[in-house]
Amino acid sequence: MIAPAPAGRGDTVITIDLSGRHAVVMGVANHRSLSWAIAQQLHRAGAALCLTYAGERLRADVEQLASRLPGTLTLACDVTEDRTISAVARRLQREWGSVECLVHGIAYARKQDLEGKFVATSREGFQIALEVSAYSLLNVTNHLLPLLERNGASIVTLSYLAAERAVPNYNVMGSAKAVLEQSVRQLAWELGPKEIRVNAISAGPVSTLAARGVHGFVGMLRHHAERAPLRRNITREEVGSAGLFMLSDLSSGITGETLYVDAGYHVMGL
Ligand code: NAP
């Protein structure tokens, strides 16, 4: 809901009110995660939250973060296991009965596939990267569909420019992001009649656990800051607020889109 709030001098201030909405945020590993930046904004806007984490290893950290956002559920969900995705769907059916916002901030490729030669990517490495980083968007959406179609919903995933350009060392993750962005368009078409919107945010480089796994990441940060029109890198908070916009009714006419939050880097030709 977009609520007009009274303001001084006869102005109208638009506030984003997501109270009564339920948001599932996948991919919070720690306080640096882009999904965490979006979760914080959703909480500020009044949404009820469920953070999912990949496995036991992350449980304590994610529970500790969730405690900063009162009322937040935390559930384990390894997207390579249908069993755990189904368990999350069943639990949310009992707890909430509907999901209006879904954040998919999940990606993984083996370390050797983010530093060696792309041409030498193994069959298994290719499959793992695409399964975790792209297929999971379809699979999670499918498992949550009865909840997402209850009131209509907005789904946001996180992508990167390597989906459409050659980026040194990004290798198989670029392939996964290309599939992810195509999946966003295809899902948007298929789920549009159910009032479910599907979009991607293509973020510039931000120092996170996953990003640090890309060989030469620090050089990427420097390069982006020098070349981007805004002459700086983006902040995780900027991804958080763009996520809030895409998950709220302010973006109600937008679906199948890739929104660049990259200080303008993608427009450059030189
Ligand atoms: P992050 O904090 O490391 O988040 C990545 C998340 O994916 C982690 O929580 C990770 O859990 C999770 N994940 C990996 N395998 C999983 C599985 N099998 N099941 C469930 N979750 C799994 O890094 P991030 O940078 O915020 O990444 C979030 C998204 O933003 C990714 O899609 C990334 O490609 C995208 N992105 C990042 C940047 C950037 O520069 N940071 C730029 C553009 C796009 P584990 O830690 O347990 O593996």
PDB file of C-alpha atoms and ligand atoms in Angstrom:
ATOM      1  CA  MET A   1       0.000   0.000   0.000  1.00  0.00           C
ATOM      2  CA  ILE A   2       1.212   3.544  -0.687  1.00  0.00           C
ATOM      3  CA  ALA A   3      -0.072   5.797   2.074  1.00  0.00           C
ATOM      4  CA  PRO A   4      -0.119   9.588   1.798  1.00  0.00           C
ATOM      5  CA  ALA A   5       1.114  11.022   5.093  1.00  0.00           C
ATOM      6  CA  PRO A   6       0.387  14.578   6.218  1.00  0.00           C
ATOM      7  CA  ALA A   7       3.321  16.938   5.854  1.00  0.00           C
ATOM      8  CA  GLY A   8       4.040  20.585   6.481  1.00  0.00           C
ATOM      9  CA  ARG A   9       3.583  23.389   3.953  1.00  0.00           C
ATOM     10  CA  GLY A  10       0.654  21.628   2.264  1.00  0.00           C
ATOM     11  CA  ASP A  11       2.927  18.949   0.730  1.00  0.00           C
ATOM     12  CA  THR A  12       2.093  15.269   0.601  1.00  0.00           C
ATOM     13  CA  VAL A  13       4.722  12.769   1.685  1.00  0.00           C
ATOM     14  CA  ILE A  14       4.437   9.287   0.201  1.00  0.00           C
ATOM     15  CA  THR A  15       5.267   6.501   2.628  1.00  0.00           C
ATOM     16  CA  ILE A  16       5.514   2.815   1.769  1.00  0.00           C
ATOM     17  CA  ASP A  17       3.334   0.795   4.119  1.00  0.00           C
ATOM     18  CA  LEU A  18       3.761  -2.974   3.845  1.00  0.00           C
ATOM     19  CA  SER A  19       1.961  -3.819   7.078  1.00  0.00           C
ATOM     20  CA  GLY A  20      -0.147  -6.953   6.614  1.00  0.00           C
ATOM     21  CA  ARG A  21       2.259  -8.230   3.929  1.00  0.00           C
ATOM     22  CA  HIS A  22       4.433 -11.288   4.358  1.00  0.00           C
ATOM     23  CA  ALA A  23       7.963 -11.332   2.937  1.00  0.00           C
ATOM     24  CA  VAL A  24      10.244 -14.332   2.450  1.00  0.00           C
ATOM     25  CA  VAL A  25      13.878 -13.271   2.125  1.00  0.00           C
ATOM     26  CA  MET A  26      16.301 -15.948   0.933  1.00  0.00           C
ATOM     27  CA  GLY A  27      20.080 -15.602   0.941  1.00  0.00           C
ATOM     28  CA  VAL A  28      20.979 -13.820   4.156  1.00  0.00           C
ATOM     29  CA  ALA A  29      24.420 -15.113   5.142  1.00  0.00           C
ATOM     30  CA  ASN A  30      25.535 -12.173   7.303  1.00  0.00           C
ATOM     31  CA  HIS A  31      25.150  -8.416   7.806  1.00  0.00           C
ATOM     32  CA  ARG A  32      26.916  -7.750   4.483  1.00  0.00           C
ATOM     33  CA  SER A  33      24.405  -9.767   2.405  1.00  0.00           C
ATOM     34  CA  LEU A  34      22.357  -7.820  -0.147  1.00  0.00           C
ATOM     35  CA  SER A  35      19.289  -9.792   0.979  1.00  0.00           C
ATOM     36  CA  TRP A  36      19.841  -8.474   4.508  1.00  0.00           C
ATOM     37  CA  ALA A  37      19.826  -4.894   3.177  1.00  0.00           C
ATOM     38  CA  ILE A  38      16.442  -5.571   1.530  1.00  0.00           C
ATOM     39  CA  ALA A  39      15.117  -7.352   4.646  1.00  0.00           C
ATOM     40  CA  GLN A  40      15.885  -4.310   6.797  1.00  0.00           C
ATOM     41  CA  GLN A  41      13.946  -2.022   4.446  1.00  0.00           C
ATOM     42  CA  LEU A  42      10.990  -4.404   4.320  1.00  0.00           C
ATOM     43  CA  HIS A  43      10.933  -4.500   8.113  1.00  0.00           C
ATOM     44  CA  ARG A  44      10.981  -0.694   8.302  1.00  0.00           C
ATOM     45  CA  ALA A  45       8.005  -0.636   5.935  1.00  0.00           C
ATOM     46  CA  GLY A  46       6.088  -2.941   8.304  1.00  0.00           C
ATOM     47  CA  ALA A  47       6.209  -6.299   6.474  1.00  0.00           C
ATOM     48  CA  ALA A  48       6.323  -9.545   8.468  1.00  0.00           C
ATOM     49  CA  LEU A  49       9.535 -11.355   7.577  1.00  0.00           C
ATOM     50  CA  CYS A  50      10.858 -14.875   7.188  1.00  0.00           C
ATOM     51  CA  LEU A  51      14.600 -15.179   6.575  1.00  0.00           C
ATOM     52  CA  THR A  52      15.806 -18.468   5.138  1.00  0.00           C
ATOM     53  CA  TYR A  53      19.388 -19.684   5.356  1.00  0.00           C
ATOM     54  CA  ALA A  54      21.258 -22.381   3.480  1.00  0.00           C
ATOM     55  CA  GLY A  55      22.174 -24.694   6.347  1.00  0.00           C
ATOM     56  CA  GLU A  56      22.968 -25.346   9.997  1.00  0.00           C
ATOM     57  CA  ARG A  57      26.340 -23.596   9.624  1.00  0.00           C
ATOM     58  CA  LEU A  58      24.557 -20.234   9.218  1.00  0.00           C
ATOM     59  CA  ARG A  59      21.744 -20.743  11.724  1.00  0.00           C
ATOM     60  CA  ALA A  60      23.260 -18.899  14.725  1.00  0.00           C
ATOM     61  CA  ASP A  61      24.346 -15.870  12.661  1.00  0.00           C
ATOM     62  CA  VAL A  62      21.007 -15.538  10.884  1.00  0.00           C
ATOM     63  CA  GLU A  63      19.029 -15.963  14.123  1.00  0.00           C
ATOM     64  CA  GLN A  64      21.174 -13.280  15.703  1.00  0.00           C
ATOM     65  CA  LEU A  65      20.493 -10.894  12.789  1.00  0.00           C
ATOM     66  CA  ALA A  66      16.777 -11.743  12.817  1.00  0.00           C
ATOM     67  CA  SER A  67      16.583 -10.814  16.510  1.00  0.00           C
ATOM     68  CA  ARG A  68      17.219  -7.195  15.414  1.00  0.00           C
ATOM     69  CA  LEU A  69      13.938  -7.311  13.481  1.00  0.00           C
ATOM     70  CA  PRO A  70      11.313  -8.345  16.063  1.00  0.00           C
ATOM     71  CA  GLY A  71       8.787 -10.978  14.979  1.00  0.00           C
ATOM     72  CA  THR A  72      11.001 -12.344  12.192  1.00  0.00           C
ATOM     73  CA  LEU A  73      10.866 -16.080  11.467  1.00  0.00           C
ATOM     74  CA  THR A  74      14.029 -17.963  10.487  1.00  0.00           C
ATOM     75  CA  LEU A  75      13.896 -21.237   8.564  1.00  0.00           C
ATOM     76  CA  ALA A  76      16.567 -23.480   7.046  1.00  0.00           C
ATOM     77  CA  CYS A  77      16.254 -23.856   3.275  1.00  0.00           C
ATOM     78  CA  ASP A  78      18.938 -25.390   1.079  1.00  0.00           C
ATOM     79  CA  VAL A  79      17.621 -24.800  -2.442  1.00  0.00           C
ATOM     80  CA  THR A  80      19.265 -27.979  -3.713  1.00  0.00           C
ATOM     81  CA  GLU A  81      16.837 -29.996  -1.537  1.00  0.00           C
ATOM     82  CA  ASP A  82      13.167 -30.006  -2.564  1.00  0.00           C
ATOM     83  CA  ARG A  83      12.360 -31.505   0.841  1.00  0.00           C
ATOM     84  CA  THR A  84      13.507 -28.358   2.684  1.00  0.00           C
ATOM     85  CA  ILE A  85      11.758 -26.010   0.222  1.00  0.00           C
ATOM     86  CA  SER A  86       8.501 -27.957   0.747  1.00  0.00           C
ATOM     87  CA  ALA A  87       8.983 -27.755   4.507  1.00  0.00           C
ATOM     88  CA  VAL A  88       9.301 -23.950   4.278  1.00  0.00           C
ATOM     89  CA  ALA A  89       6.137 -23.746   2.133  1.00  0.00           C
ATOM     90  CA  ARG A  90       4.183 -25.901   4.624  1.00  0.00           C
ATOM     91  CA  ARG A  91       5.368 -23.871   7.594  1.00  0.00           C
ATOM     92  CA  LEU A  92       4.470 -20.551   5.916  1.00  0.00           C
ATOM     93  CA  GLN A  93       1.067 -21.946   4.964  1.00  0.00           C
ATOM     94  CA  ARG A  94       0.435 -22.614   8.656  1.00  0.00           C
ATOM     95  CA  GLU A  95       1.966 -19.367   9.940  1.00  0.00           C
ATOM     96  CA  TRP A  96       0.794 -16.851   7.320  1.00  0.00           C
ATOM     97  CA  GLY A  97      -1.437 -18.421   4.645  1.00  0.00           C
ATOM     98  CA  SER A  98      -0.050 -16.050   1.997  1.00  0.00           C
ATOM     99  CA  VAL A  99       3.233 -14.521   0.805  1.00  0.00           C
ATOM    100  CA  GLU A 100       3.207 -11.114  -0.893  1.00  0.00           C
ATOM    101  CA  CYS A 101       6.975 -10.513  -1.269  1.00  0.00           C
ATOM    102  CA  LEU A 102       9.747 -12.941  -2.198  1.00  0.00           C
ATOM    103  CA  VAL A 103      13.438 -12.004  -2.332  1.00  0.00           C
ATOM    104  CA  HIS A 104      15.739 -14.481  -4.072  1.00  0.00           C
ATOM    105  CA  GLY A 105      19.313 -13.502  -3.201  1.00  0.00           C
ATOM    106  CA  ILE A 106      20.993 -16.842  -3.765  1.00  0.00           C
ATOM    107  CA  ALA A 107      23.999 -17.725  -5.881  1.00  0.00           C
ATOM    108  CA  TYR A 108      26.786 -20.285  -5.761  1.00  0.00           C
ATOM    109  CA  ALA A 109      29.558 -21.568  -8.004  1.00  0.00           C
ATOM    110  CA  ARG A 110      32.594 -23.635  -7.057  1.00  0.00           C
ATOM    111  CA  LYS A 111      35.671 -21.554  -6.333  1.00  0.00           C
ATOM    112  CA  GLN A 112      37.688 -23.185  -9.119  1.00  0.00           C
ATOM    113  CA  ASP A 113      34.966 -22.152 -11.574  1.00  0.00           C
ATOM    114  CA  LEU A 114      35.349 -18.482 -10.642  1.00  0.00           C
ATOM    115  CA  GLU A 115      39.076 -18.238 -11.245  1.00  0.00           C
ATOM    116  CA  GLY A 116      40.161 -20.792 -13.854  1.00  0.00           C
ATOM    117  CA  LYS A 117      39.438 -20.862 -17.570  1.00  0.00           C
ATOM    118  CA  PHE A 118      35.733 -20.590 -18.454  1.00  0.00           C
ATOM    119  CA  VAL A 119      36.296 -22.986 -21.357  1.00  0.00           C
ATOM    120  CA  ALA A 120      37.395 -25.642 -18.885  1.00  0.00           C
ATOM    121  CA  THR A 121      34.285 -25.444 -16.672  1.00  0.00           C
ATOM    122  CA  SER A 122      33.344 -28.986 -15.722  1.00  0.00           C
ATOM    123  CA  ARG A 123      29.907 -30.465 -16.413  1.00  0.00           C
ATOM    124  CA  GLU A 124      29.330 -30.732 -12.675  1.00  0.00           C
ATOM    125  CA  GLY A 125      30.513 -27.162 -11.963  1.00  0.00           C
ATOM    126  CA  PHE A 126      28.192 -25.806 -14.666  1.00  0.00           C
ATOM    127  CA  GLN A 127      25.237 -27.791 -13.332  1.00  0.00           C
ATOM    128  CA  ILE A 128      25.815 -26.730  -9.711  1.00  0.00           C
ATOM    129  CA  ALA A 129      26.091 -23.022 -10.567  1.00  0.00           C
ATOM    130  CA  LEU A 130      22.964 -23.019 -12.720  1.00  0.00           C
ATOM    131  CA  GLU A 131      20.938 -25.137 -10.314  1.00  0.00           C
ATOM    132  CA  VAL A 132      21.649 -23.044  -7.220  1.00  0.00           C
ATOM    133  CA  SER A 133      21.773 -19.607  -8.861  1.00  0.00           C
ATOM    134  CA  ALA A 134      19.037 -19.813 -11.511  1.00  0.00           C
ATOM    135  CA  TYR A 135      16.856 -22.944 -11.353  1.00  0.00           C
ATOM    136  CA  SER A 136      16.209 -22.213  -7.658  1.00  0.00           C
ATOM    137  CA  LEU A 137      14.172 -19.112  -8.637  1.00  0.00           C
ATOM    138  CA  LEU A 138      11.729 -21.289 -10.600  1.00  0.00           C
ATOM    139  CA  ASN A 139      11.660 -24.075  -8.081  1.00  0.00           C
ATOM    140  CA  VAL A 140      11.116 -21.898  -5.019  1.00  0.00           C
ATOM    141  CA  THR A 141       8.453 -19.874  -6.836  1.00  0.00           C
ATOM    142  CA  ASN A 142       6.692 -23.092  -7.841  1.00  0.00           C
ATOM    143  CA  HIS A 143       6.733 -24.456  -4.281  1.00  0.00           C
ATOM    144  CA  LEU A 144       5.380 -21.164  -2.900  1.00  0.00           C
ATOM    145  CA  LEU A 145       2.860 -20.599  -5.704  1.00  0.00           C
ATOM    146  CA  PRO A 146      -0.321 -21.342  -3.696  1.00  0.00           C
ATOM    147  CA  LEU A 147       0.836 -18.741  -1.155  1.00  0.00           C
ATOM    148  CA  LEU A 148       2.019 -16.203  -3.752  1.00  0.00           C
ATOM    149  CA  GLU A 149      -1.211 -16.292  -5.756  1.00  0.00           C
ATOM    150  CA  ARG A 150      -3.444 -15.763  -2.716  1.00  0.00           C
ATOM    151  CA  ASN A 151      -3.198 -11.923  -2.841  1.00  0.00           C
ATOM    152  CA  GLY A 152      -0.792 -11.391  -5.742  1.00  0.00           C
ATOM    153  CA  ALA A 153       2.898 -10.879  -5.042  1.00  0.00           C
ATOM    154  CA  SER A 154       6.142  -9.264  -6.083  1.00  0.00           C
ATOM    155  CA  ILE A 155       9.273 -11.379  -6.561  1.00  0.00           C
ATOM    156  CA  VAL A 156      12.752  -9.872  -6.795  1.00  0.00           C
ATOM    157  CA  THR A 157      15.973 -11.673  -7.644  1.00  0.00           C
ATOM    158  CA  LEU A 158      19.534 -10.326  -7.739  1.00  0.00           C
ATOM    159  CA  SER A 159      21.589 -10.353 -10.902  1.00  0.00           C
ATOM    160  CA  TYR A 160      24.772  -8.864 -12.301  1.00  0.00           C
ATOM    161  CA  LEU A 161      25.895  -7.324 -15.608  1.00  0.00           C
ATOM    162  CA  ALA A 162      27.852 -10.483 -16.482  1.00  0.00           C
ATOM    163  CA  ALA A 163      24.453 -11.874 -17.594  1.00  0.00           C
ATOM    164  CA  GLU A 164      24.883  -9.867 -20.807  1.00  0.00           C
ATOM    165  CA  ARG A 165      28.545  -8.769 -20.991  1.00  0.00           C
ATOM    166  CA  ALA A 166      31.865 -10.593 -20.742  1.00  0.00           C
ATOM    167  CA  VAL A 167      33.358 -10.010 -17.279  1.00  0.00           C
ATOM    168  CA  PRO A 168      36.796 -11.494 -16.468  1.00  0.00           C
ATOM    169  CA  ASN A 169      36.632 -14.352 -13.926  1.00  0.00           C
ATOM    170  CA  TYR A 170      32.847 -14.216 -13.591  1.00  0.00           C
ATOM    171  CA  ASN A 171      32.793 -17.278 -15.859  1.00  0.00           C
ATOM    172  CA  VAL A 172      29.962 -19.728 -15.166  1.00  0.00           C
ATOM    173  CA  MET A 173      28.209 -17.267 -12.851  1.00  0.00           C
ATOM    174  CA  GLY A 174      27.642 -15.075 -15.914  1.00  0.00           C
ATOM    175  CA  SER A 175      25.947 -18.061 -17.595  1.00  0.00           C
ATOM    176  CA  ALA A 176      23.787 -18.540 -14.493  1.00  0.00           C
ATOM    177  CA  LYS A 177      22.816 -14.847 -14.399  1.00  0.00           C
ATOM    178  CA  ALA A 178      21.847 -14.946 -18.113  1.00  0.00           C
ATOM    179  CA  VAL A 179      19.514 -17.870 -17.375  1.00  0.00           C
ATOM    180  CA  LEU A 180      18.232 -16.077 -14.278  1.00  0.00           C
ATOM    181  CA  GLU A 181      17.290 -12.934 -16.222  1.00  0.00           C
ATOM    182  CA  GLN A 182      15.586 -14.973 -18.961  1.00  0.00           C
ATOM    183  CA  SER A 183      13.692 -16.831 -16.244  1.00  0.00           C
ATOM    184  CA  VAL A 184      12.518 -13.507 -14.809  1.00  0.00           C
ATOM    185  CA  ARG A 185      10.993 -12.525 -18.168  1.00  0.00           C
ATOM    186  CA  GLN A 186       9.409 -15.929 -18.749  1.00  0.00           C
ATOM    187  CA  LEU A 187       7.998 -16.133 -15.217  1.00  0.00           C
ATOM    188  CA  ALA A 188       6.685 -12.566 -15.498  1.00  0.00           C
ATOM    189  CA  TRP A 189       4.693 -13.573 -18.573  1.00  0.00           C
ATOM    190  CA  GLU A 190       3.408 -16.804 -17.064  1.00  0.00           C
ATOM    191  CA  LEU A 191       2.520 -15.444 -13.619  1.00  0.00           C
ATOM    192  CA  GLY A 192       1.238 -12.016 -14.686  1.00  0.00           C
ATOM    193  CA  PRO A 193      -2.396 -13.210 -14.913  1.00  0.00           C
ATOM    194  CA  LYS A 194      -2.133 -14.235 -11.249  1.00  0.00           C
ATOM    195  CA  GLU A 195      -1.021 -10.671 -10.336  1.00  0.00           C
ATOM    196  CA  ILE A 196       2.455 -11.950  -9.533  1.00  0.00           C
ATOM    197  CA  ARG A 197       5.262  -9.637 -10.694  1.00  0.00           C
ATOM    198  CA  VAL A 198       8.809 -10.909 -11.226  1.00  0.00           C
ATOM    199  CA  ASN A 199      11.816  -8.595 -11.576  1.00  0.00           C
ATOM    200  CA  ALA A 200      15.588  -8.578 -11.201  1.00  0.00           C
ATOM    201  CA  ILE A 201      17.887  -6.009  -9.680  1.00  0.00           C
ATOM    202  CA  SER A 202      21.243  -5.966 -11.444  1.00  0.00           C
ATOM    203  CA  ALA A 203      23.569  -4.657  -8.753  1.00  0.00           C
ATOM    204  CA  GLY A 204      27.023  -3.194  -9.133  1.00  0.00           C
ATOM    205  CA  PRO A 205      29.781  -4.871  -7.129  1.00  0.00           C
ATOM    206  CA  VAL A 206      29.419  -4.793  -3.327  1.00  0.00           C
ATOM    207  CA  SER A 207      31.786  -6.545  -0.950  1.00  0.00           C
ATOM    208  CA  THR A 208      29.955  -9.638   0.329  1.00  0.00           C
ATOM    209  CA  LEU A 209      30.871 -13.268   1.014  1.00  0.00           C
ATOM    210  CA  ALA A 210      29.756 -14.411  -2.464  1.00  0.00           C
ATOM    211  CA  ALA A 211      31.394 -11.473  -4.261  1.00  0.00           C
ATOM    212  CA  ARG A 212      34.727 -12.107  -2.526  1.00  0.00           C
ATOM    213  CA  GLY A 213      34.696 -15.568  -4.099  1.00  0.00           C
ATOM    214  CA  VAL A 214      35.199 -13.997  -7.551  1.00  0.00           C
ATOM    215  CA  HIS A 215      38.904 -13.838  -8.345  1.00  0.00           C
ATOM    216  CA  GLY A 216      40.030 -10.185  -8.714  1.00  0.00           C
ATOM    217  CA  PHE A 217      36.916  -8.754  -7.018  1.00  0.00           C
ATOM    218  CA  VAL A 218      38.795  -5.837  -5.409  1.00  0.00           C
ATOM    219  CA  GLY A 219      40.035  -4.757  -8.853  1.00  0.00           C
ATOM    220  CA  MET A 220      36.427  -4.910 -10.093  1.00  0.00           C
ATOM    221  CA  LEU A 221      35.340  -2.532  -7.336  1.00  0.00           C
ATOM    222  CA  ARG A 222      38.087  -0.073  -8.271  1.00  0.00           C
ATOM    223  CA  HIS A 223      37.268  -0.281 -11.980  1.00  0.00           C
ATOM    224  CA  HIS A 224      33.523   0.283 -11.459  1.00  0.00           C
ATOM    225  CA  ALA A 225      34.146   3.301  -9.222  1.00  0.00           C
ATOM    226  CA  GLU A 226      36.435   4.886 -11.834  1.00  0.00           C
ATOM    227  CA  ARG A 227      34.178   4.245 -14.859  1.00  0.00           C
ATOM    228  CA  ALA A 228      30.597   4.532 -13.561  1.00  0.00           C
ATOM    229  CA  PRO A 229      28.814   7.819 -14.357  1.00  0.00           C
ATOM    230  CA  LEU A 230      28.397   8.492 -10.621  1.00  0.00           C
ATOM    231  CA  ARG A 231      32.194   7.831 -10.182  1.00  0.00           C
ATOM    232  CA  ARG A 232      31.659   5.607  -7.161  1.00  0.00           C
ATOM    233  CA  ASN A 233      30.487   2.188  -6.124  1.00  0.00           C
ATOM    234  CA  ILE A 234      26.956   1.575  -4.926  1.00  0.00           C
ATOM    235  CA  THR A 235      26.073   0.848  -1.312  1.00  0.00           C
ATOM    236  CA  ARG A 236      24.176  -2.166  -0.047  1.00  0.00           C
ATOM    237  CA  GLU A 237      21.573   0.306   1.301  1.00  0.00           C
ATOM    238  CA  GLU A 238      20.906   1.426  -2.287  1.00  0.00           C
ATOM    239  CA  VAL A 239      20.144  -2.186  -3.208  1.00  0.00           C
ATOM    240  CA  GLY A 240      17.899  -2.349  -0.126  1.00  0.00           C
ATOM    241  CA  SER A 241      15.838   0.674  -1.129  1.00  0.00           C
ATOM    242  CA  ALA A 242      15.574  -0.418  -4.785  1.00  0.00           C
ATOM    243  CA  GLY A 243      14.389  -3.807  -3.475  1.00  0.00           C
ATOM    244  CA  LEU A 244      11.751  -2.107  -1.333  1.00  0.00           C
ATOM    245  CA  PHE A 245      10.539  -0.132  -4.362  1.00  0.00           C
ATOM    246  CA  MET A 246      10.287  -3.267  -6.520  1.00  0.00           C
ATOM    247  CA  LEU A 247       8.453  -5.162  -3.753  1.00  0.00           C
ATOM    248  CA  SER A 248       5.978  -2.357  -3.045  1.00  0.00           C
ATOM    249  CA  ASP A 249       3.000  -1.011  -4.999  1.00  0.00           C
ATOM    250  CA  LEU A 250       5.130   1.933  -6.166  1.00  0.00           C
ATOM    251  CA  SER A 251       6.395  -0.439  -8.889  1.00  0.00           C
ATOM    252  CA  SER A 252       2.966  -1.987  -9.592  1.00  0.00           C
ATOM    253  CA  GLY A 253       3.274  -1.481 -13.374  1.00  0.00           C
ATOM    254  CA  ILE A 254       6.713  -3.109 -13.637  1.00  0.00           C
ATOM    255  CA  THR A 255       7.328  -6.787 -14.329  1.00  0.00           C
ATOM    256  CA  GLY A 256       9.857  -8.852 -16.282  1.00  0.00           C
ATOM    257  CA  GLU A 257      12.334  -6.003 -15.821  1.00  0.00           C
ATOM    258  CA  THR A 258      15.994  -5.855 -14.888  1.00  0.00           C
ATOM    259  CA  LEU A 259      16.612  -2.712 -12.852  1.00  0.00           C
ATOM    260  CA  TYR A 260      20.240  -1.583 -12.731  1.00  0.00           C
ATOM    261  CA  VAL A 261      21.493  -0.353  -9.383  1.00  0.00           C
ATOM    262  CA  ASP A 262      25.077   0.156 -10.479  1.00  0.00           C
ATOM    263  CA  ALA A 263      25.811   3.900 -10.367  1.00  0.00           C
ATOM    264  CA  GLY A 264      25.091   3.857 -14.112  1.00  0.00           C
ATOM    265  CA  TYR A 265      28.018   1.595 -15.043  1.00  0.00           C
ATOM    266  CA  HIS A 266      26.005  -0.437 -17.585  1.00  0.00           C
ATOM    267  CA  VAL A 267      25.365   2.556 -19.877  1.00  0.00           C
ATOM    268  CA  MET A 268      29.056   3.061 -20.640  1.00  0.00           C
ATOM    269  CA  GLY A 269      30.529   2.073 -23.998  1.00  0.00           C
ATOM    270  CA  LEU A 270      34.107   2.943 -23.128  1.00  0.00           C
TER     271      LEU A 270
HETATM  272  P1  NAP B   1      26.048 -13.484   0.129  1.00  0.00           P
HETATM  273  O1  NAP B   1      25.829 -12.645   1.316  1.00  0.00           O
HETATM  274  O2  NAP B   1      27.173 -14.453   0.170  1.00  0.00           O
HETATM  275  O3  NAP B   1      24.689 -14.197  -0.265  1.00  0.00           O
HETATM  276  C1  NAP B   1      24.617 -15.333  -1.112  1.00  0.00           C
HETATM  277  C2  NAP B   1      23.673 -16.270  -0.450  1.00  0.00           C
HETATM  278  O4  NAP B   1      23.378 -17.413  -1.260  1.00  0.00           O
HETATM  279  C3  NAP B   1      24.253 -16.806   0.860  1.00  0.00           C
HETATM  280  O5  NAP B   1      23.323 -16.633   1.893  1.00  0.00           O
HETATM  281  C4  NAP B   1      24.466 -18.266   0.505  1.00  0.00           C
HETATM  282  O6  NAP B   1      24.513 -19.136   1.615  1.00  0.00           O
HETATM  283  C5  NAP B   1      23.266 -18.496  -0.366  1.00  0.00           C
HETATM  284  N1  NAP B   1      23.308 -19.822  -0.954  1.00  0.00           N
HETATM  285  C6  NAP B   1      24.317 -20.419  -1.643  1.00  0.00           C
HETATM  286  N2  NAP B   1      23.995 -21.694  -1.915  1.00  0.00           N
HETATM  287  C7  NAP B   1      22.766 -21.903  -1.391  1.00  0.00           C
HETATM  288  C8  NAP B   1      21.890 -23.013  -1.349  1.00  0.00           C
HETATM  289  N3  NAP B   1      22.208 -24.205  -1.891  1.00  0.00           N
HETATM  290  N4  NAP B   1      20.692 -22.868  -0.729  1.00  0.00           N
HETATM  291  C9  NAP B   1      20.336 -21.700  -0.181  1.00  0.00           C
HETATM  292  N5  NAP B   1      21.118 -20.607  -0.183  1.00  0.00           N
HETATM  293  C10 NAP B   1      22.326 -20.720  -0.785  1.00  0.00           C
HETATM  294  O7  NAP B   1      26.359 -12.555  -1.154  1.00  0.00           O
HETATM  295  P2  NAP B   1      25.500 -11.443  -1.915  1.00  0.00           P
HETATM  296  O8  NAP B   1      26.494 -10.695  -2.718  1.00  0.00           O
HETATM  297  O9  NAP B   1      24.607 -10.736  -0.979  1.00  0.00           O
HETATM  298  O10 NAP B   1      24.667 -12.317  -2.939  1.00  0.00           O
HETATM  299  C11 NAP B   1      23.248 -12.224  -3.064  1.00  0.00           C
HETATM  300  C12 NAP B   1      22.874 -12.203  -4.531  1.00  0.00           C
HETATM  301  O11 NAP B   1      23.302 -10.948  -5.084  1.00  0.00           O
HETATM  302  C13 NAP B   1      23.538 -13.275  -5.373  1.00  0.00           C
HETATM  303  O12 NAP B   1      22.617 -13.750  -6.334  1.00  0.00           O
HETATM  304  C14 NAP B   1      24.650 -12.515  -6.066  1.00  0.00           C
HETATM  305  O13 NAP B   1      25.059 -13.120  -7.277  1.00  0.00           O
HETATM  306  C15 NAP B   1      23.937 -11.212  -6.302  1.00  0.00           C
HETATM  307  N6  NAP B   1      24.803 -10.085  -6.661  1.00  0.00           N
HETATM  308  C16 NAP B   1      25.816  -9.721  -5.836  1.00  0.00           C
HETATM  309  C17 NAP B   1      26.629  -8.653  -6.184  1.00  0.00           C
HETATM  310  C18 NAP B   1      27.777  -8.243  -5.299  1.00  0.00           C
HETATM  311  O14 NAP B   1      28.696  -7.588  -5.791  1.00  0.00           O
HETATM  312  N7  NAP B   1      27.776  -8.585  -4.022  1.00  0.00           N
HETATM  313  C19 NAP B   1      26.396  -7.956  -7.376  1.00  0.00           C
HETATM  314  C20 NAP B   1      25.339  -8.348  -8.196  1.00  0.00           C
HETATM  315  C21 NAP B   1      24.553  -9.418  -7.823  1.00  0.00           C
HETATM  316  P3  NAP B   1      26.003 -19.741   1.984  1.00  0.00           P
HETATM  317  O15 NAP B   1      26.785 -18.600   2.515  1.00  0.00           O
HETATM  318  O16 NAP B   1      25.715 -20.810   2.948  1.00  0.00           O
HETATM  319  O17 NAP B   1      26.584 -20.287   0.711  1.00  0.00           O
END
